[in-house]
Short mmCIF file of C-alpha atoms in Angstrom, two decimals:
data_model
loop_
_atom_site.label_atom_id
_atom_site.label_comp_id
_atom_site.label_asym_id
_atom_site.label_seq_id
_atom_site.Cartn_x
_atom_site.Cartn_y
_atom_site.Cartn_z
CA MET A 137 174.97 -6.46 91.76
CA ILE A 138 176.88 -9.06 89.73
CA SER A 139 177.50 -12.51 91.30
CA ILE A 140 180.86 -14.18 90.53
CA GLU A 141 182.39 -17.46 91.64
CA CYS A 142 186.05 -18.33 92.08
CA ASP A 143 187.10 -21.29 89.98
CA GLU A 144 189.73 -22.38 92.53
CA CYS A 145 187.93 -22.23 95.86
CA ALA A 146 184.33 -22.01 94.62
CA LYS A 147 183.69 -18.97 96.76
CA THR A 148 181.08 -16.55 95.52
CA TYR A 149 181.26 -12.77 95.55
CA LYS A 150 178.95 -9.92 94.63
CA VAL A 151 180.42 -6.90 92.94
CA LYS A 152 179.01 -3.64 91.67
CA PRO A 153 177.93 -3.37 88.06
CA GLU A 154 180.66 -0.80 87.49
CA MET A 155 183.25 -3.68 87.85
CA ALA A 156 181.79 -5.53 84.86
CA GLY A 157 184.45 -6.62 82.39
CA LYS A 158 187.31 -6.19 84.89
CA ARG A 159 189.42 -8.72 86.86
CA ALA A 160 189.23 -9.21 90.61
CA LYS A 161 191.48 -11.17 92.94
CA CYS A 162 190.03 -13.86 95.19
CA LYS A 163 191.18 -14.35 98.79
CA CYS A 164 192.74 -17.59 97.69
CA GLY A 165 194.92 -15.66 95.31
CA ALA A 166 193.18 -16.75 92.13
CA SER A 167 192.21 -14.15 89.52
CA ILE A 168 188.52 -13.95 88.69
CA GLN A 169 187.18 -12.47 85.43
CA ILE A 170 184.06 -10.44 86.16
CA PRO A 171 181.61 -11.05 83.34
CA ALA A 172 180.09 -8.11 81.58
CA GLY A 173 176.62 -7.26 82.79
CA PRO A 174 173.60 -7.38 80.51
CA LYS A 175 173.55 -4.50 78.07
CA LYS A 176 170.93 -1.94 78.76
CA LYS A 177 168.35 -1.86 76.11
CA LYS A 178 167.88 1.50 74.63
CA ARG A 179 164.44 2.80 75.19
CA LEU A 180 162.76 3.33 71.91
CA VAL A 181 160.74 6.47 71.75
CA SER A 182 157.83 5.94 69.53
CA THR A 183 157.33 8.77 67.11
CA PRO A 184 153.89 9.40 65.74
CA PRO A 185 153.62 8.35 62.12
CA LYS A 186 153.73 11.21 59.68
CA ARG A 187 150.46 11.83 58.09
CA LYS A 188 150.62 11.86 54.38
CA LYS A 189 149.04 14.79 52.69
CA PRO A 190 145.95 13.72 50.85
CA LYS A 191 146.54 13.66 47.17
CA ALA A 192 144.76 16.36 45.24
CA LYS A 193 141.84 14.99 43.43
CA PRO A 194 142.18 15.31 39.68
CA GLU A 195 139.91 17.93 38.19
CA ALA A 196 136.83 16.50 36.71
CA ASP A 197 136.96 16.35 32.97
CA PRO A 198 134.24 18.65 31.62
CA TRP A 199 133.69 16.19 28.81
CA ASP A 200 132.08 12.87 29.39
CA GLU A 201 134.30 9.86 29.03
CA ASP A 202 132.34 8.50 26.11
CA THR A 203 131.90 11.80 24.31
CA PHE A 204 134.51 11.07 21.65
CA ALA A 205 134.62 7.34 22.08
CA ASP A 206 132.99 6.55 18.78
CA ASP A 207 134.23 9.59 16.81
CA ASP A 208 136.64 9.21 13.96
CA PHE A 209 139.52 11.68 14.10
CA GLY A 210 140.32 11.44 10.44
CA ASP A 211 141.42 13.93 7.85
CA ASP A 212 137.88 15.29 7.51
CA TYR A 213 138.20 17.32 10.70
CA GLY A 214 141.52 18.80 9.59
CA ASP A 215 139.98 19.91 6.30
CA ASP A 216 137.17 21.70 8.11
CA TYR A 217 139.61 23.64 10.30
CA ASP A 218 141.75 24.56 7.31
CA ASP A 219 138.71 26.09 5.66
CA ASP A 220 138.19 28.30 8.67
CA PHE A 221 141.75 29.57 8.63
CA ASP A 222 141.53 30.46 4.96
CA GLU A 223 139.18 33.34 5.74
CA PRO A 224 140.94 36.74 5.79
CA PRO A 225 141.02 38.51 9.18
CA ARG A 226 138.27 41.00 9.70
CA ARG A 227 139.34 44.63 9.86
CA SER A 228 138.26 46.47 12.96
CA ARG A 229 136.09 49.51 12.55
CA ASN A 230 138.64 51.83 14.15
CA SER A 231 141.63 50.57 12.16
CA PRO A 232 142.98 53.06 9.62
CA LYS A 233 142.24 52.28 5.99
CA THR A 234 145.20 51.35 3.83
CA GLY A 235 145.58 51.70 0.13
CA GLY A 236 144.36 54.40 -2.18
CA ARG A 237 142.15 57.31 -1.30
CA SER A 238 138.48 56.75 -0.83
CA LYS A 239 136.34 57.93 -3.70
CA LYS A 240 133.92 59.73 -1.41
CA LYS A 241 135.45 62.89 -0.08
CA GLY A 242 133.93 64.22 3.07
CA LYS A 243 134.37 67.58 4.64
CA LYS A 244 137.72 68.00 6.27
CA LYS A 245 137.53 68.80 9.93
CA ARG A 246 139.39 71.86 10.98
CA LYS A 247 140.21 72.75 14.51
CA GLY A 248 138.77 76.14 15.32
CA GLY A 249 141.55 78.31 16.59
CA GLY A 250 139.21 80.60 18.48
CA THR A 251 139.91 84.24 19.24
CA SER A 252 142.56 84.67 21.88
CA ALA A 253 141.88 86.73 24.99
CA PRO A 254 144.22 89.63 23.99
CA MET A 255 142.42 89.94 20.64
CA LYS A 256 139.05 90.08 22.37
CA ILE A 257 140.26 92.75 24.76
CA ALA A 258 141.73 94.79 21.90
CA GLY A 259 138.44 94.51 19.98
CA LEU A 260 136.40 95.68 22.96
CA VAL A 261 138.76 98.62 23.54
CA PHE A 262 138.55 99.62 19.86
CA LEU A 263 134.76 99.37 19.91
CA GLY A 264 134.52 101.52 23.03
CA VAL A 265 136.84 104.20 21.61
CA ALA A 266 134.95 104.17 18.29
CA VAL A 267 131.56 104.65 19.94
CA LEU A 268 132.92 107.39 22.18
CA GLY A 269 134.52 109.16 19.21
CA LEU A 270 131.34 108.99 17.15
CA LEU A 271 129.26 110.40 19.99
CA LEU A 272 131.79 113.16 20.57
CA GLY A 273 131.75 113.88 16.84
CA LEU A 274 128.12 114.94 17.10
CA LEU A 275 129.35 117.87 19.17
CA VAL A 276 132.67 118.38 17.38
CA PRO A 277 132.25 117.32 13.71
CA ALA A 278 136.02 117.24 13.09
CA VAL A 279 136.52 114.60 15.79
CA GLY A 280 133.63 112.58 14.38
CA ALA A 281 135.03 112.70 10.84
CA ILE A 282 138.47 111.53 11.96
CA THR A 283 136.96 108.75 14.08
CA ALA A 284 134.69 107.56 11.27
CA GLY A 285 137.58 107.55 8.79
CA GLY A 286 139.70 105.44 11.12
CA ILE A 287 136.83 103.03 11.70
CA ILE A 288 136.36 102.61 7.94
CA ILE A 289 140.05 101.69 7.49
CA VAL A 290 139.99 99.17 10.35
CA CYS A 291 136.70 97.61 9.20
CA ALA A 292 137.96 97.30 5.61
CA ALA A 293 141.09 95.47 6.81
CA LEU A 294 139.00 93.26 9.08
CA SER A 295 136.56 92.39 6.29
CA PHE A 296 139.37 91.61 3.85
CA ALA A 297 141.12 89.33 6.37
CA GLY A 298 137.91 87.41 7.08
CA SER A 299 137.04 86.90 3.40
CA LEU A 300 140.62 85.87 2.59
CA ARG A 301 140.63 83.29 5.38
CA CYS A 302 137.34 81.79 4.12
CA MET A 303 138.77 81.55 0.61
CA ILE A 304 141.91 79.81 1.92
CA ALA A 305 139.70 77.33 3.79
CA ALA A 306 137.94 76.48 0.51
CA PHE A 307 141.27 75.71 -1.20
CA GLN A 308 142.42 73.66 1.79
CA GLU A 309 139.28 71.53 1.64
CA ASP A 310 139.51 70.83 -2.08
CA ILE A 311 141.15 72.55 -5.03
CA MET A 312 137.82 72.45 -6.88
CA CYS A 313 136.13 74.34 -4.05
CA GLY A 314 138.70 77.09 -4.42
CA VAL A 315 138.26 77.26 -8.20
CA MET A 316 134.47 77.42 -7.90
CA TRP A 317 134.88 80.16 -5.30
CA PHE A 318 136.18 82.42 -8.10
CA PHE A 319 134.30 81.24 -11.19
CA VAL A 320 130.89 79.93 -10.02
CA PRO A 321 128.40 82.70 -9.18
CA PHE A 322 127.18 82.73 -5.57
CA TYR A 323 129.29 79.64 -4.72
CA SER A 324 131.18 81.65 -2.10
CA LEU A 325 127.87 82.48 -0.40
CA TYR A 326 126.85 78.81 -0.53
CA TYR A 327 130.21 77.77 0.88
CA ILE A 328 130.17 80.07 3.91
CA VAL A 329 126.55 79.16 4.70
CA THR A 330 127.24 75.40 4.65
CA ARG A 331 130.50 75.80 6.61
CA PHE A 332 129.28 78.43 9.05
CA SER A 333 129.96 76.31 12.16
CA GLU A 334 133.59 75.79 11.10
CA LEU A 335 134.29 79.31 9.78
CA GLN A 336 132.10 81.28 12.15
CA GLU A 337 134.91 83.51 13.45
CA TYR A 338 136.13 84.56 9.98
CA ILE A 339 132.61 85.05 8.59
CA LEU A 340 131.78 87.42 11.46
CA MET A 341 135.00 89.33 10.74
CA TRP A 342 134.06 89.60 7.07
CA PHE A 343 130.49 90.83 7.44
CA GLY A 344 131.17 92.74 10.66
CA GLY A 345 133.68 94.86 8.75
CA VAL A 346 131.16 95.51 5.97
CA ILE A 347 128.50 96.55 8.48
CA GLY A 348 130.98 98.88 10.21
CA ILE A 349 131.81 100.58 6.90
CA LEU A 350 128.12 101.11 6.12
CA ILE A 351 127.52 102.61 9.56
CA CYS A 352 130.40 105.06 9.09
CA VAL A 353 129.12 106.08 5.64
CA GLY A 354 125.74 106.84 7.18
CA TYR A 355 127.48 108.73 9.98
CA PHE A 356 129.16 110.98 7.41
CA GLN A 357 125.72 111.81 6.02
CA VAL A 358 124.59 112.80 9.51
CA LEU A 359 127.65 115.07 9.97
CA GLN A 360 126.91 116.83 6.66
CA ALA A 361 123.34 117.43 7.77
CA ILE A 362 124.59 119.02 10.98
#
């Protein structure tokens, strides 16, 4: 409650705090100014202080503080580094060589084509028919003669194709190899022996055809004896 006093009759009154700042009328007729009550102090809510994040410690310098303290960073160090950069970069082992051809010529690698499956099947069928015809020719000489003649033609073509392919391989490797194939005695034999792993398929065609022809020639001798 707020206590007020009339200035005219000196009578005191008590009024509610809600009347603070307003005017009231005394019984004597005088007007009384009700003083404003004490302001309420705002209650301060204490907030906890924000914790500061600890500063990250600087990484320790791997070098001691006094490592370079007495060193002289003069032009001498720059000269040493320049000498290092003057060296030409090393060429890796797998990097392709540039420039002219190398003087040493190695054997050229050729990818073996290999006999395809249809060719193998056709060869087996021909071999089976040839053997059957030769055996039947022992009973019927006419059939044997026709079969042997056909085998000779096929074997001759097979042998020619194999020898031709070996000769082409010699020219592909080096022009001098091809020339020596024709003009140097027994060089062709040396060539196919040293390149047997690469030309195995064509060498077998070549000599297989020759062997087939010899067998058929002997077969004709057997038919004449019968």
